[in-house]
C-alpha positions as MATLAB code, in Angstrom:
seq = 'MIITCPHCKKQHNIDEKRIPPNVKMARCQGCGQQFPLDIPREEPAPPPLPKPIPVEIAPIPAASDAAPRGTQETRRIGVSLSKGGVGKTTTSVNLAAGLALAGKKVLLVDTDTQGQSSFMLGVKPKGGLTELVTGELPPEEAIIQARKNLWILAGGKSLAGLKRLIDRKDYGGELTIAQALTPLEKDYDYVVVDTSPGWDPLTVNVLFYVNELMTPVSLEVMSIQGFGEFLKSIASIQKFRKEVELRYILPTFRDMRVKSGSEFLEEIEKIYGDKVCAPIRYNVRLSEAPAYGQTIFEFAPGSNGAQDYRDLVRKVTGEPDLFT';
ca = [
      46.776   55.088 -152.837;
      43.796   52.673 -153.216;
      44.038   49.125 -151.743;
      41.020   46.708 -152.244;
      40.198   43.966 -149.555;
      40.567   40.605 -151.300;
      37.530   39.210 -149.074;
      34.698   41.754 -149.611;
      36.312   43.843 -152.551;
      35.833   47.148 -150.407;
      38.309   49.813 -151.448;
      40.205   51.917 -148.934;
      41.889   55.313 -149.648;
      45.094   55.507 -147.590;
      48.200   57.440 -147.142;
      50.951   55.003 -147.431;
      53.629   57.316 -146.154;
      51.759   57.243 -142.671;
      52.020   53.471 -142.426;
      55.078   52.159 -140.416;
      57.466   50.130 -142.481;
      57.123   47.085 -140.125;
      53.388   46.785 -140.609;
      52.521   43.674 -142.873;
      48.735   43.159 -142.283;
      45.757   45.347 -142.720;
      42.113   44.985 -141.323;
      39.246   45.807 -143.635;
      36.809   48.212 -142.012;
      33.961   46.807 -144.042;
      34.140   42.964 -143.260;
      36.608   43.076 -140.511;
      39.005   40.493 -142.159;
      42.683   40.847 -142.147;
      44.719   40.525 -145.363;
      48.409   41.020 -146.391;
      49.493   44.728 -147.017;
      51.865   45.008 -149.867;
      53.044   48.615 -150.385;
      55.999   49.325 -152.523;
      58.468   51.582 -150.532;
      61.183   53.775 -151.930;
      64.506   52.736 -150.433;
      66.234   55.896 -149.044;
      69.615   56.896 -150.689;
      72.554   55.695 -148.688;
      74.439   58.445 -147.041;
      78.032   59.251 -148.644;
      80.769   57.225 -147.240;
      83.283   59.178 -145.143;
      86.748   59.495 -146.256;
      89.068   56.787 -144.705;
      91.281   58.106 -142.038;
      94.618   56.346 -141.551;
      94.933   54.368 -138.248;
      97.515   52.123 -136.647;
      96.399   48.458 -136.634;
      96.625   47.064 -133.181;
      96.923   43.265 -132.435;
      93.565   41.616 -131.919;
      93.247   40.657 -128.172;
      92.430   36.894 -127.392;
      88.714   36.204 -127.133;
      87.186   35.725 -123.732;
      85.140   32.668 -123.032;
      82.332   34.570 -121.285;
      80.533   37.163 -123.334;
      79.550   40.317 -121.518;
      75.787   40.899 -121.067;
      74.448   43.049 -123.905;
      76.414   40.976 -126.657;
      74.172   38.014 -126.278;
      70.809   37.846 -128.012;
      67.787   37.577 -125.901;
      65.826   34.365 -126.330;
      62.134   34.842 -126.640;
      60.354   31.658 -125.681;
      56.429   31.299 -126.048;
      54.718   28.695 -124.061;
      51.511   28.013 -126.026;
      48.857   25.580 -127.033;
      45.230   26.466 -128.022;
      43.860   23.737 -125.644;
      43.630   24.421 -121.979;
      44.584   22.167 -119.004;
      48.000   20.965 -120.385;
      50.174   22.646 -118.011;
      51.198   25.968 -119.922;
      51.212   28.225 -116.767;
      52.918   25.456 -114.582;
      55.535   25.069 -117.284;
      56.025   28.779 -117.925;
      56.526   29.589 -114.219;
      58.719   26.723 -113.413;
      60.904   27.038 -116.589;
      61.366   30.736 -115.747;
      62.129   29.902 -112.216;
      64.577   27.146 -113.239;
      66.440   29.471 -115.631;
      66.748   32.067 -112.861;
      68.024   29.503 -110.439;
      70.644   28.657 -113.134;
      71.862   32.225 -112.979;
      69.859   33.565 -116.076;
      68.020   37.022 -116.107;
      64.453   35.994 -116.909;
      61.467   38.121 -117.611;
      58.134   36.181 -117.307;
      55.375   37.727 -119.345;
      51.724   36.607 -118.631;
      49.278   37.093 -121.327;
      46.356   35.136 -119.782;
      43.314   37.007 -118.303;
      43.321   34.794 -115.424;
      46.675   36.172 -114.235;
      47.743   32.846 -112.581;
      51.488   33.461 -113.108;
      51.694   35.995 -110.431;
      49.522   33.960 -108.116;
      51.663   31.056 -108.518;
      54.803   33.001 -107.518;
      52.982   34.641 -104.628;
      53.175   38.188 -105.744;
      50.541   40.798 -106.179;
      51.552   43.585 -108.745;
      49.591   46.668 -109.018;
      49.891   46.562 -112.932;
      51.257   44.535 -115.627;
      51.175   43.962 -119.393;
      48.149   46.214 -120.125;
      49.472   49.076 -118.257;
      52.858   48.781 -119.856;
      51.318   48.882 -123.489;
      48.822   51.702 -122.530;
      51.503   53.729 -120.806;
      49.574   53.905 -117.577;
      52.782   52.615 -115.772;
      56.442   52.961 -116.675;
      58.478   49.660 -117.114;
      60.058   49.975 -113.725;
      56.640   49.931 -112.017;
      54.906   47.545 -114.481;
      57.654   44.858 -114.175;
      58.267   43.551 -110.543;
      60.956   41.243 -109.176;
      59.545   38.038 -108.053;
      62.743   36.109 -107.076;
      66.430   36.544 -107.586;
      67.088   36.837 -111.435;
      63.335   36.529 -112.101;
      60.856   39.462 -113.006;
      57.334   39.282 -113.903;
      55.064   41.316 -116.219;
      51.704   40.138 -114.873;
      48.504   39.553 -116.820;
      44.928   39.538 -115.464;
      41.401   40.740 -116.285;
      42.803   44.113 -117.657;
      44.112   42.131 -120.674;
      40.430   42.077 -121.908;
      40.825   45.730 -122.511;
      44.062   45.355 -124.299;
      42.406   42.879 -126.602;
      39.927   45.516 -127.543;
      42.679   48.014 -128.102;
      44.313   45.612 -130.600;
      41.105   45.024 -132.434;
      40.534   48.599 -132.862;
      43.835   49.289 -134.685;
      43.525   49.392 -138.435;
      47.119   48.377 -138.986;
      49.841   46.729 -137.057;
      47.542   45.273 -134.153;
      49.433   42.018 -134.260;
      52.788   43.890 -133.282;
      51.329   45.591 -130.180;
      53.130   43.307 -127.637;
      56.319   43.158 -129.727;
      56.618   46.888 -129.881;
      56.174   47.161 -126.048;
      58.624   44.403 -125.143;
      61.392   44.612 -127.638;
      62.957   47.851 -126.048;
      62.975   46.049 -122.688;
      64.412   42.731 -123.545;
      68.119   43.705 -123.660;
      68.204   43.540 -119.909;
      67.423   39.869 -119.827;
      68.770   36.548 -121.197;
      65.372   35.125 -121.467;
      61.765   36.260 -122.074;
      59.339   33.454 -121.392;
      55.637   34.199 -122.361;
      52.731   32.359 -121.087;
      49.632   32.365 -123.169;
      45.930   31.669 -122.577;
      43.963   28.857 -124.057;
      42.241   29.435 -127.442;
      43.102   31.538 -130.236;
      42.762   35.396 -129.713;
      44.546   38.573 -130.581;
      46.940   38.319 -127.667;
      48.085   34.815 -128.798;
      48.604   36.130 -132.221;
      50.691   38.866 -130.734;
      52.754   36.469 -128.943;
      53.448   34.590 -132.029;
      54.586   37.840 -133.765;
      57.010   38.348 -130.836;
      58.579   35.215 -129.758;
      61.129   33.300 -132.002;
      60.799   29.811 -130.027;
      57.705   28.024 -129.209;
      57.311   25.414 -126.579;
      54.178   23.442 -126.618;
      53.088   21.356 -123.631;
      50.996   18.486 -124.795;
      49.232   16.208 -122.137;
      49.284   12.517 -123.100;
      45.623   12.005 -123.798;
      43.899   11.922 -127.029;
      42.116   15.468 -126.709;
      45.310   17.285 -126.246;
      46.907   15.348 -129.126;
      43.922   16.531 -131.318;
      44.340   20.100 -130.050;
      48.078   19.769 -130.795;
      47.406   18.987 -134.489;
      45.036   22.033 -134.781;
      47.467   24.230 -133.170;
      50.194   23.362 -135.876;
      47.896   24.479 -138.589;
      47.584   27.817 -136.789;
      51.331   28.194 -136.528;
      51.757   27.325 -140.254;
      49.449   30.287 -140.963;
      51.535   32.672 -138.889;
      54.748   31.478 -140.480;
      53.570   32.751 -143.905;
      54.053   36.182 -142.505;
      56.699   35.628 -139.907;
      59.152   32.994 -140.541;
      61.256   33.555 -137.391;
      58.816   31.789 -135.130;
      59.658   28.164 -134.883;
      58.469   25.136 -132.951;
      61.413   24.075 -130.901;
      60.184   22.097 -127.836;
      57.261   19.653 -127.594;
      56.817   18.913 -123.878;
      54.772   15.946 -122.943;
      53.095   16.565 -119.608;
      50.974   14.528 -117.006;
      53.013   11.454 -117.851;
      51.323    8.471 -115.927;
      53.144    5.081 -116.159;
      49.987    3.278 -115.244;
      48.282    4.584 -118.400;
      49.124    2.432 -121.439;
      47.812    4.887 -124.104;
      50.063    7.711 -122.573;
      53.193    5.584 -123.509;
      51.832    4.938 -126.998;
      51.132    8.623 -127.591;
      54.703    9.510 -126.335;
      56.296    6.878 -128.705;
      54.209    8.157 -131.654;
      55.295   11.917 -130.870;
      58.836   10.959 -130.553;
      58.782    9.045 -133.739;
      57.464   11.975 -135.681;
      59.319   14.931 -134.058;
      62.446   13.596 -132.855;
      64.759   15.829 -130.854;
      61.971   18.503 -130.589;
      60.395   16.215 -127.962;
      61.472   16.986 -124.419;
      61.670   14.477 -121.524;
      58.013   14.236 -120.274;
      56.962   15.864 -117.058;
      55.597   13.086 -114.826;
      52.160   13.291 -113.016;
      53.141   14.746 -109.624;
      50.797   15.933 -107.058;
      53.307   18.363 -105.738;
      53.115   20.458 -108.860;
      49.388   21.134 -108.266;
      49.952   21.820 -104.529;
      52.937   24.300 -104.944;
      50.771   27.180 -106.247;
      48.595   27.400 -103.035;
      51.704   28.370 -101.229;
      52.925   30.809 -103.774;
      55.995   28.827 -104.570;
      57.709   27.156 -107.472;
      58.284   23.488 -107.450;
      61.811   24.088 -106.783;
      61.034   25.786 -103.547;
      57.977   23.762 -102.594;
      59.444   20.157 -103.279;
      62.863   20.312 -104.600;
      63.302   16.560 -104.450;
      60.108   15.610 -106.152;
      59.660   14.109 -109.517;
      58.242   17.432 -110.745;
      61.253   19.371 -109.847;
      63.585   16.929 -111.286;
      61.572   16.880 -114.586;
      61.632   20.697 -114.838;
      65.450   20.759 -114.164;
      65.780   18.432 -117.072;
      63.805   20.929 -119.176;
      65.954   23.782 -118.120;
      69.061   21.825 -119.189;
      67.595   21.055 -122.523;
      66.557   24.644 -123.060;
      69.930   26.131 -122.055;
      71.827   23.380 -123.708;
      73.962   23.017 -120.541;
      73.739   19.330 -119.253;
      75.763   20.151 -116.110;
      73.394   22.533 -114.556;
      72.236   21.730 -111.001;
      74.855   19.165 -110.403;
];
């Protein structure tokens, strides 16, 4: 069949039978722009229903309060904002570590070329996300255990090659990470994904994988402006993937000595209500902990930073009695 790029009007002759059913976007080989791919597909005929077999109806046992692992849906949380310097990696690492301390099985995925998540946890993996996607390493080697209940899929410079791999795909490039992670997530209660600053193919991939977004926003004017621009970008993704939702807005670097910070916080709370988490107070211990390869809970468990991230874990889990 013939499809026409709405941007440059270039026509492409494609075999629609070779395009996977989950691919929603195409990239024009002429102008390089992406556009929605709408291909009518024939629904397969349903298989014939088997003849009913008479069975003896047994009484339904009483439900157990604790559902076994495997019946609970894995929660996918992306920590993202296009502006840098707002505490995304600090939040990703300490949120994942706090969930692990609460007894949850957590996979932390780093999609930043700086690879700081593994540095903050004091681990040196031999591979990570890129090697998993390309098949250079199997999952059991690409994913390493960093703490009890906490595993990490590292980022780093090799992600630059993964970006090029995504860009070269004619169809379905935005689903590259989702296709790699979805088969693995059944082993975890939470998948926490740290993103890089800016807006690149990896960030788009994260938004086509996660269902929940947590956006750290430092309480200063440039971050607030960046937050507004980020919301516009999220809205453009939601046109094609309605599952992704902004669930948590996390104010960071709260300094009680700065009046404008309190004003920004009040304005955000007025607009977004319950989506706004308790702020993370400015705390020097948060910036010192990575040098020792420790989380804030290990480095300074009694600090304001540790207290604030415990509050964040309580909000995310909906379990107010954690850590008490």
